[in-house]
mmCIF file of C-alpha atoms in Angstrom:
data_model
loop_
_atom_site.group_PDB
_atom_site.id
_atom_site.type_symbol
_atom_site.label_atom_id
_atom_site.label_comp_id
_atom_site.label_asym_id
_atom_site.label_seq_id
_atom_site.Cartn_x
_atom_site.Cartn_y
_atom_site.Cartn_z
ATOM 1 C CA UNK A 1 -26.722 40.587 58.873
ATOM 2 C CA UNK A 2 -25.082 42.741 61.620
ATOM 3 C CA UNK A 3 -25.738 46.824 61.441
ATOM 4 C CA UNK A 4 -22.318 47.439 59.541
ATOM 5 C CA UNK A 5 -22.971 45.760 57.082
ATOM 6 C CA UNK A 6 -26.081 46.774 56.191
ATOM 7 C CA UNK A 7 -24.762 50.132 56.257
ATOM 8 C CA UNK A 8 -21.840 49.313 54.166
ATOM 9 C CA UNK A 9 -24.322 47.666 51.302
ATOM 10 C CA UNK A 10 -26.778 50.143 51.447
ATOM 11 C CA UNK A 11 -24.152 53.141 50.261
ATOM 12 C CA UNK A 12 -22.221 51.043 48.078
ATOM 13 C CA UNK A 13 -25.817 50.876 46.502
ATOM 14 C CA UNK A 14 -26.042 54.690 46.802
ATOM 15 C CA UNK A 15 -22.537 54.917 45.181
ATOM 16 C CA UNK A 16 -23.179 52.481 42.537
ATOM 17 C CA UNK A 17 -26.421 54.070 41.884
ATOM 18 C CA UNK A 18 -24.995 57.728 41.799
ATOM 19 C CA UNK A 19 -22.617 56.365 38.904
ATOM 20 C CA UNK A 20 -25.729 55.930 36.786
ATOM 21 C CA UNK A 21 -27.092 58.845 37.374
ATOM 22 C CA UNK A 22 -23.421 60.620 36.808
ATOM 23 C CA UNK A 23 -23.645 59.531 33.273
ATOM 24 C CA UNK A 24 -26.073 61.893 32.628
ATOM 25 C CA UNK A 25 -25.471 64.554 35.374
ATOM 26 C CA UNK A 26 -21.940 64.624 34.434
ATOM 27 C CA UNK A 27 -21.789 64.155 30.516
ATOM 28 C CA UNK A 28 -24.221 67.241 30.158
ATOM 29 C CA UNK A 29 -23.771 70.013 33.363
ATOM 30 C CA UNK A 30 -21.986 73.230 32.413
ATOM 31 C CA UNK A 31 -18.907 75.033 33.076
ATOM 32 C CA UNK A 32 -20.537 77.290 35.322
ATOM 33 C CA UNK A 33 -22.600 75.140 37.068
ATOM 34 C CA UNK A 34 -19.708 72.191 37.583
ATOM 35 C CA UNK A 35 -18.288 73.868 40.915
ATOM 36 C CA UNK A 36 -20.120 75.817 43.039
ATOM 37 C CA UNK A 37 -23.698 73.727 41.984
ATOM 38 C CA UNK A 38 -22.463 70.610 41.252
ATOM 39 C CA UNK A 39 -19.232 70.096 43.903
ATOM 40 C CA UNK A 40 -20.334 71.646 46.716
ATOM 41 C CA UNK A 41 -23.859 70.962 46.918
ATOM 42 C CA UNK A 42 -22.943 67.494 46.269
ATOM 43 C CA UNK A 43 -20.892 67.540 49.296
ATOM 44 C CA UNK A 44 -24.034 69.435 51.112
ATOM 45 C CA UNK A 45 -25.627 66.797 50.300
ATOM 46 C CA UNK A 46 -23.349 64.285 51.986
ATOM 47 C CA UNK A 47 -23.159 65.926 54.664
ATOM 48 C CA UNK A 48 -26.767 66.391 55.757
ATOM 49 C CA UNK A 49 -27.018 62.676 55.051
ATOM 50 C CA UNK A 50 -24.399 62.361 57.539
ATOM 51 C CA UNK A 51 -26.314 64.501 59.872
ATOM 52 C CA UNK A 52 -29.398 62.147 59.772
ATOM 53 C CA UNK A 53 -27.314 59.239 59.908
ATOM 54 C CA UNK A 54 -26.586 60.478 63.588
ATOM 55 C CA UNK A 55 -30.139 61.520 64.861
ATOM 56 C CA UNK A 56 -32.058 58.468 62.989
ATOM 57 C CA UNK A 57 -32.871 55.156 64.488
ATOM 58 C CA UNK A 58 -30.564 52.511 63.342
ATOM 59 C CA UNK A 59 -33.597 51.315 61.153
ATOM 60 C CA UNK A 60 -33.164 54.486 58.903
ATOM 61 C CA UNK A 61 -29.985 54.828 59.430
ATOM 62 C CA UNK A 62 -29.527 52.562 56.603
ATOM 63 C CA UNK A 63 -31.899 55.491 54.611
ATOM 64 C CA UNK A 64 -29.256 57.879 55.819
ATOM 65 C CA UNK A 65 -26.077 56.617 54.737
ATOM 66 C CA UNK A 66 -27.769 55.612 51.116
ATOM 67 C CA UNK A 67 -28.232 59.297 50.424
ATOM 68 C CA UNK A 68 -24.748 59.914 51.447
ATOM 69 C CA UNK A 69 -23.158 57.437 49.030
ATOM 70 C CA UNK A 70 -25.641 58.711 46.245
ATOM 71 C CA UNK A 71 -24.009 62.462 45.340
ATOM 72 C CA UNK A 72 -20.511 61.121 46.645
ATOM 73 C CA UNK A 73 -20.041 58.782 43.450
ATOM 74 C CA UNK A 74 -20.465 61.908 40.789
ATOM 75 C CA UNK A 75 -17.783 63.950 42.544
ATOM 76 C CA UNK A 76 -14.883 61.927 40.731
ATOM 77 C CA UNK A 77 -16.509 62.364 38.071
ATOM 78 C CA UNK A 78 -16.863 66.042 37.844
ATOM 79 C CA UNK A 79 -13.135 66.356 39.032
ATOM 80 C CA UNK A 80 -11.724 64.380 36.242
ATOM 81 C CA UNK A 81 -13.904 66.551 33.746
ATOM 82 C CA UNK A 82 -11.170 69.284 34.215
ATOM 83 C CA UNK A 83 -8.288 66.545 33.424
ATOM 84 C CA UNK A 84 -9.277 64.636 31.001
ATOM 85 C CA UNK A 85 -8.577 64.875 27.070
ATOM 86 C CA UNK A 86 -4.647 66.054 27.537
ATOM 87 C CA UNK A 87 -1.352 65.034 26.778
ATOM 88 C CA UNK A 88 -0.801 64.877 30.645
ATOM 89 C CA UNK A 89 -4.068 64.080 31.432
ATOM 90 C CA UNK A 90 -2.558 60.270 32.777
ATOM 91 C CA UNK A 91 -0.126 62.284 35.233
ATOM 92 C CA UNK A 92 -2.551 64.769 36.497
ATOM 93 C CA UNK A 93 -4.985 61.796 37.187
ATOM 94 C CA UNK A 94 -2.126 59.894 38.691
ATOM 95 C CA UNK A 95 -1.831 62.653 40.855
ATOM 96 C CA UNK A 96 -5.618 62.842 41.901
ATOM 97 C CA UNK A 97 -6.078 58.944 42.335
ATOM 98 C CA UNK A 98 -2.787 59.332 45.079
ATOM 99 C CA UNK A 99 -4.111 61.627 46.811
ATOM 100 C CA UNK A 100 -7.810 59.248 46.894
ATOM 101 C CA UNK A 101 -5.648 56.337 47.981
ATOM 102 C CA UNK A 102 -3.414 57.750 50.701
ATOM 103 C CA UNK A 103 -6.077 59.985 52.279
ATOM 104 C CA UNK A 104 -8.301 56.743 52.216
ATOM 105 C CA UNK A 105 -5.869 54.757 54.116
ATOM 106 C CA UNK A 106 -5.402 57.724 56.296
ATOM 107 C CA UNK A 107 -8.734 58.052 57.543
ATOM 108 C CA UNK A 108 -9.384 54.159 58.360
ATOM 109 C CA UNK A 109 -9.097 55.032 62.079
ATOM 110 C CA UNK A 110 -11.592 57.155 61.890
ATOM 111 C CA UNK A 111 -14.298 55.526 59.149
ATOM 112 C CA UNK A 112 -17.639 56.711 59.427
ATOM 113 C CA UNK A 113 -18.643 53.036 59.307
ATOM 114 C CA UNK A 114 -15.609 51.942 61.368
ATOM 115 C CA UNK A 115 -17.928 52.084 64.939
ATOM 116 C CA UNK A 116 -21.543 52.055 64.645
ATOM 117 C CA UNK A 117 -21.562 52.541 68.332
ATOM 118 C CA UNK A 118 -20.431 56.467 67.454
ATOM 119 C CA UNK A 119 -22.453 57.651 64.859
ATOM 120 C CA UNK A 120 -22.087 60.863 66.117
ATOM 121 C CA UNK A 121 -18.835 60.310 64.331
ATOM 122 C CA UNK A 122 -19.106 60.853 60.798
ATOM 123 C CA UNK A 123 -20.746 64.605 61.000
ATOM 124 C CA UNK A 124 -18.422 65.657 63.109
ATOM 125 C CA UNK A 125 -15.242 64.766 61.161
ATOM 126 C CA UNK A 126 -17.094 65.887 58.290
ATOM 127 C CA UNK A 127 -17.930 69.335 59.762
ATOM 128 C CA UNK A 128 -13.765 69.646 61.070
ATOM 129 C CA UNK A 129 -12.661 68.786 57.267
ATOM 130 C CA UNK A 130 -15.353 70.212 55.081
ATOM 131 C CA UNK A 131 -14.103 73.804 55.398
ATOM 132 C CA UNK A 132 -11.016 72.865 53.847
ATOM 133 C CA UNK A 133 -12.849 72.002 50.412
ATOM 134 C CA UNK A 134 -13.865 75.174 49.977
ATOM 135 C CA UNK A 135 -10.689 76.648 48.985
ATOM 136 C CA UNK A 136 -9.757 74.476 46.015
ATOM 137 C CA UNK A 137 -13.031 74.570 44.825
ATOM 138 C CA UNK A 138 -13.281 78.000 44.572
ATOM 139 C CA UNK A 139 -9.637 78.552 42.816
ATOM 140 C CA UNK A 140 -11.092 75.850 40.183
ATOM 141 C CA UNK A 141 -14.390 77.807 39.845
ATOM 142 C CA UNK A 142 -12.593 80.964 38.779
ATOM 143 C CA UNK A 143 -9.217 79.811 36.726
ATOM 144 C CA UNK A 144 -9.160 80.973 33.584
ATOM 145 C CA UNK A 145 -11.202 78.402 31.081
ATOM 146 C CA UNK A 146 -8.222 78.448 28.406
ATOM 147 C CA UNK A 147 -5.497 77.082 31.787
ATOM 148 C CA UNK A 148 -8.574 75.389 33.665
ATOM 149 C CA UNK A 149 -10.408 73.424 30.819
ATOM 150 C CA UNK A 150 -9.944 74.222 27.204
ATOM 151 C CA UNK A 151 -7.343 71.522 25.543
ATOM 152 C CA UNK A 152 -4.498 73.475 23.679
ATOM 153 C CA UNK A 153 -4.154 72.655 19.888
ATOM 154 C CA UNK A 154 -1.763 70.018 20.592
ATOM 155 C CA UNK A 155 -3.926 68.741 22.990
ATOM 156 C CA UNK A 156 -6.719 68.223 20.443
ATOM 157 C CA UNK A 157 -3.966 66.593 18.316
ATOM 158 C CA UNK A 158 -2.684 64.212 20.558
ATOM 159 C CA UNK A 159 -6.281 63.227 21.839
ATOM 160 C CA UNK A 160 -9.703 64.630 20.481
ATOM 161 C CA UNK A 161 -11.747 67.576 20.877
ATOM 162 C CA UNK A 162 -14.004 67.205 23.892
ATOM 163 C CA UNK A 163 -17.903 67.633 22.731
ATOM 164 C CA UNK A 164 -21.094 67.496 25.444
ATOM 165 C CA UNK A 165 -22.593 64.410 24.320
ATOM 166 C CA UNK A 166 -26.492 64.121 24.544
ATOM 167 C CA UNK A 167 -28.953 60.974 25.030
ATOM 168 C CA UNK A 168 -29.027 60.207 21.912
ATOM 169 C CA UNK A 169 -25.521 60.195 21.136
ATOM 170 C CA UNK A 170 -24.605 58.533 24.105
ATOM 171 C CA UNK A 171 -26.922 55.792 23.276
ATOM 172 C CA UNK A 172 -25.518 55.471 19.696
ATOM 173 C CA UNK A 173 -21.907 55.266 21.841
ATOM 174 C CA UNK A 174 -23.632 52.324 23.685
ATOM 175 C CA UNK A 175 -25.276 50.315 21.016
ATOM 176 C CA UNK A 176 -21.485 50.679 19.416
ATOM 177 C CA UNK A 177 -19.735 49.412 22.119
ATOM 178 C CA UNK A 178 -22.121 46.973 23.722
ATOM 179 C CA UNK A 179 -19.822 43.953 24.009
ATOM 180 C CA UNK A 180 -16.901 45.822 25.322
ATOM 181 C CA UNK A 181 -19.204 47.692 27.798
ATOM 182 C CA UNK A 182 -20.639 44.595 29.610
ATOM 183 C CA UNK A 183 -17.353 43.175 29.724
ATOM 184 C CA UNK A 184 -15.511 45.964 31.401
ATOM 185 C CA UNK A 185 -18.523 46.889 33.521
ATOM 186 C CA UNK A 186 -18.621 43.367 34.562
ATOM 187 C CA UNK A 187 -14.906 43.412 35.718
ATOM 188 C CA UNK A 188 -15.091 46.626 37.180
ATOM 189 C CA UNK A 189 -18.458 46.154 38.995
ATOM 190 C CA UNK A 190 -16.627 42.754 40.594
ATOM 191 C CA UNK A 191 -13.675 45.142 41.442
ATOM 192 C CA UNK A 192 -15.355 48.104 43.104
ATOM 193 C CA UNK A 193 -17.468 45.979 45.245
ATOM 194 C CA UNK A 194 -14.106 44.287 46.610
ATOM 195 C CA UNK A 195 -11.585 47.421 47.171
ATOM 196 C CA UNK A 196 -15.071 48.535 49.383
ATOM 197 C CA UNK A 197 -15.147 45.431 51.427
ATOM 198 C CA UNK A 198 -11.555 45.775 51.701
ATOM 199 C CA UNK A 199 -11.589 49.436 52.363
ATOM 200 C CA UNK A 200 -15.022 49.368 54.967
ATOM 201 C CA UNK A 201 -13.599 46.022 56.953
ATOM 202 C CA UNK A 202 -9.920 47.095 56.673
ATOM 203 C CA UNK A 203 -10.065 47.859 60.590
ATOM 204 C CA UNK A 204 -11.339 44.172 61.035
ATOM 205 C CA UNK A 205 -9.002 42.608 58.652
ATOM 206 C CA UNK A 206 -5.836 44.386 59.791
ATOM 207 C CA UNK A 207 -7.171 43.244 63.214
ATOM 208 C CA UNK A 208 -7.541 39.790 62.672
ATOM 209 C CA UNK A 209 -3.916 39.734 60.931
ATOM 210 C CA UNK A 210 -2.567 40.979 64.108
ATOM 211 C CA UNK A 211 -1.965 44.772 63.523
ATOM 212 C CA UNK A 212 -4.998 45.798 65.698
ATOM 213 C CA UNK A 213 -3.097 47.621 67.909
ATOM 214 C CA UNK A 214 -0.942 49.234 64.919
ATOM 215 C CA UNK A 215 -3.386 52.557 63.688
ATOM 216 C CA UNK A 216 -1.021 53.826 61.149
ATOM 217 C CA UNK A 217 -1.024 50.335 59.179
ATOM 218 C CA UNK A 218 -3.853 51.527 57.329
ATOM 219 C CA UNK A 219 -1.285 54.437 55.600
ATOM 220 C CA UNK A 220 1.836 52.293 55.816
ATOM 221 C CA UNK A 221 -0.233 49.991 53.392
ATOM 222 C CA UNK A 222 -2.027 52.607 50.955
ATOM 223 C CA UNK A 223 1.212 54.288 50.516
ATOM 224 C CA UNK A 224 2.805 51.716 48.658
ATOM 225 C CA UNK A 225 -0.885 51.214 46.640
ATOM 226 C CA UNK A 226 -0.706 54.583 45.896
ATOM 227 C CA UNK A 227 3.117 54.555 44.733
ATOM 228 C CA UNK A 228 2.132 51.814 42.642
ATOM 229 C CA UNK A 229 -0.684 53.477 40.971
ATOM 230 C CA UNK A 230 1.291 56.434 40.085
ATOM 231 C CA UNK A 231 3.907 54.083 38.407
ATOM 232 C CA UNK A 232 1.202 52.522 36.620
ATOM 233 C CA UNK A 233 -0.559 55.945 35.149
ATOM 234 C CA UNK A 234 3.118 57.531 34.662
ATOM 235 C CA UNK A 235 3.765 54.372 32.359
ATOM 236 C CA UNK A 236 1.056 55.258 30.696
ATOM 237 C CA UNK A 237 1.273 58.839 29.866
ATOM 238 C CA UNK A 238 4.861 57.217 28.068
ATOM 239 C CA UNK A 239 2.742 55.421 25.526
ATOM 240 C CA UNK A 240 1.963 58.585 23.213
ATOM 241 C CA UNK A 241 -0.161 56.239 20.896
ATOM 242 C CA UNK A 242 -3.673 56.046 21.686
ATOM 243 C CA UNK A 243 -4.080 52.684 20.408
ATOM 244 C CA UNK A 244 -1.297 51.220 22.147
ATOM 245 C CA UNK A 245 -2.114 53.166 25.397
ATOM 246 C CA UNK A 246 -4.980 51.519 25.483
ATOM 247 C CA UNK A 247 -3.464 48.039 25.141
ATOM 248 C CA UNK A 248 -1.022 48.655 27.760
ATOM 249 C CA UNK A 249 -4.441 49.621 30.298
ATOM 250 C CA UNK A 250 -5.238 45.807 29.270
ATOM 251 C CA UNK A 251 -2.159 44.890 30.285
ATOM 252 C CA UNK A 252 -2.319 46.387 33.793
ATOM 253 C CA UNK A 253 -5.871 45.444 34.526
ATOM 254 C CA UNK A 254 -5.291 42.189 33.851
ATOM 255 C CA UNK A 255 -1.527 42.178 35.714
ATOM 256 C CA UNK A 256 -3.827 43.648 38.547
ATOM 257 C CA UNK A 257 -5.971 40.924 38.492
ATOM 258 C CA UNK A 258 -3.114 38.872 38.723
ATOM 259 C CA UNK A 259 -2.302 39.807 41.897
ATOM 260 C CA UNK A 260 -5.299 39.433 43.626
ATOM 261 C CA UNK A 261 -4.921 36.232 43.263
ATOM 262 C CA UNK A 262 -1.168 35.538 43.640
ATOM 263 C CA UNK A 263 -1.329 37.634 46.808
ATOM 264 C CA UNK A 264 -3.802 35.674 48.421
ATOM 265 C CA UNK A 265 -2.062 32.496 47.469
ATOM 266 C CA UNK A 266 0.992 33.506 48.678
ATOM 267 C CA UNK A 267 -0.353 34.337 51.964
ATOM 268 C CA UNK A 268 -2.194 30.935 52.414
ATOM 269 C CA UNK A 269 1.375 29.466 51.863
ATOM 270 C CA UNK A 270 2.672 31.753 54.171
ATOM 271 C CA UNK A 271 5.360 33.376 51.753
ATOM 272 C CA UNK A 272 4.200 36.731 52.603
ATOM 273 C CA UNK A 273 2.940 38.704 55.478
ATOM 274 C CA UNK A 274 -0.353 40.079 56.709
ATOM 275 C CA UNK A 275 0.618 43.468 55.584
ATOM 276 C CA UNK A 276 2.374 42.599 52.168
ATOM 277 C CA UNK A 277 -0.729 40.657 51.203
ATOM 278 C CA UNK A 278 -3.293 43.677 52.228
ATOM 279 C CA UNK A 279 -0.313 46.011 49.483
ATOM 280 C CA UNK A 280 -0.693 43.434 46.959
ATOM 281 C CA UNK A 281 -4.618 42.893 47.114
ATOM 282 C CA UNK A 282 -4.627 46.954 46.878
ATOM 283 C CA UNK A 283 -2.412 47.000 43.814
ATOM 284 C CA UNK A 284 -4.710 44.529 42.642
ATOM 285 C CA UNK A 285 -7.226 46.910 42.101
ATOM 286 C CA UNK A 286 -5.339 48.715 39.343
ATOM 287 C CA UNK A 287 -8.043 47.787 37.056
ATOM 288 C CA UNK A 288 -10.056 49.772 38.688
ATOM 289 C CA UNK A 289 -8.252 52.679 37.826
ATOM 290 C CA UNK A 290 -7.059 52.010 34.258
ATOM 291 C CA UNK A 291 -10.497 52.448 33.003
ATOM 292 C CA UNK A 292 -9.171 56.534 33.347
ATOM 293 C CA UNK A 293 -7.165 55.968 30.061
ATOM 294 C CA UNK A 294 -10.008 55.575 28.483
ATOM 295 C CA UNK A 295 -11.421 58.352 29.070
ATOM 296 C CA UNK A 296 -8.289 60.676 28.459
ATOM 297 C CA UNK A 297 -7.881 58.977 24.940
#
């Protein structure tokens, strides 16, 4: 196993991990707490990780970069805490998962993984960007709780009130739903490990397709993902019955599925091009954001 690699597992671990650990941390931390304890010293977190990553040997560098993926997977999740259970909860998450998408594209030339020969690298672009995270976290600190996170009657209407759930009645949630939660977690484990292997080797595969000397392919390509996704949430917020919301999420996972596959085929027949089958692979992963409607039913 080359060094990228390894380094590429051992925070997907750390992210996978952190998504465990979210269903507590997240489910049960406080208004007050969310922002300024739970955002930015999640980001702290990162960041020193980061730091370590750069002054460790490369045999705990692996260490390094596991305790950066391991706060980094609860920050969606506190995020979409303000969003969720709205009428327009799909458009405002539409919004937040474009912004993920193109900003992930943007900084492929630049991956903290990308060059293990510079790993110097991924502090240092933290350090220049981090500052900007303060402002937005701040003006989401102090809005108003009626404008930043109390649903509106008709909000509770259209939806359902929004209640802190504990261990027990999460548990009584899981027992409930057991089938449907191996399933989906199944399908979406499956799918998050492959939009990372095609988001941490994207500089290789764009290479090897014979774009290597073409930097902004990586946005060129998660623009159109991103467009896509949009469509696909905006759709969505359309369908003002929960039930059938949730049916047409089925419908797009498993259209997104789809593609994987069709892409890929249509490349090996040379129908499409290197760059039109790295779009269609990434709108493949629309099940990996549809499990979002769920949330905001």
């Amino acid at each position: 196993m080359d060094l990228k690699t390894a380094f590429v597992i051992s925070q997907i671990i750390g992210y996978a991990l952190s998504k465990v650990i979210g269903i507590k941390v997240c489910a049960e931390i406080d208004r007050q707490k969310r922002a300024p304890g739970g955002l930015v010293w999640m980001i702290v977190v990162a960041e020193l990780s980061l730091l370590l990553f750069a002054i460790l040997p490369n045999n705990l560098k692996v260490v390094a970069i596991f305790f950066n993926g391991l706060p980094l997977g609860m920050v969606w999740g506190l995020v979409v805490l303000y969003l969720e259970g709205r009428r327009t909860s799909e458009m405002l998450l539409a919004g937040l998962s474009c912004a993920y998408i193109v900003a992930r594209g943007g900084r492929q030339r630049h991956r903290p993984l990308a060059d293990v020969d510079l790993p110097d690298r991924p502090v240092l672009d933290a350090l220049c960007h981090g500052h900007l995270l303060s402002a937005p976290v701040r003006g989401i600190g102090l809005a108003p709780q009626p404008a930043a996170e109390t649903p509106d009657a008709a909000d509770i209407e259209a939806r359902v009130k929004r209640t802190t759930m504990g261990g027990s009645q999460r548990w009584q949630f899981f027992r409930q739903f057991l089938p449907e939660m191996i399933l989906l977690s199944t399908v979406y484990f499956f799918l998050t490990a492959y939009r990372d292997f095609r988001d941490n080797f994207g500089k290789e595969i764009f290479e090897s397709l014979g774009y290597g000397q073409t930097p902004a392919i990586f946005t060129r390509s998660e623009l159109w993902v991103a467009f896509g996704v949009m469509a696909a949430l905006a759709g969505l917020n359309l369908i003002r019955d929960n039930r059938r919301g949730l049916y047409g999420a089925f419908v797009i996972m498993t259209f997104g599925v789809f593609l994987l596959g069709a892409g890929t085929i249509l490349w090996d027949l040379k129908l499409v091009s290197g760059l039109n089958w790295m779009i269609l692979t990434g709108l493949g992963n629309l099940p990996d954001i549809c499990p979002l409607r769920f949330g905001t039913l």
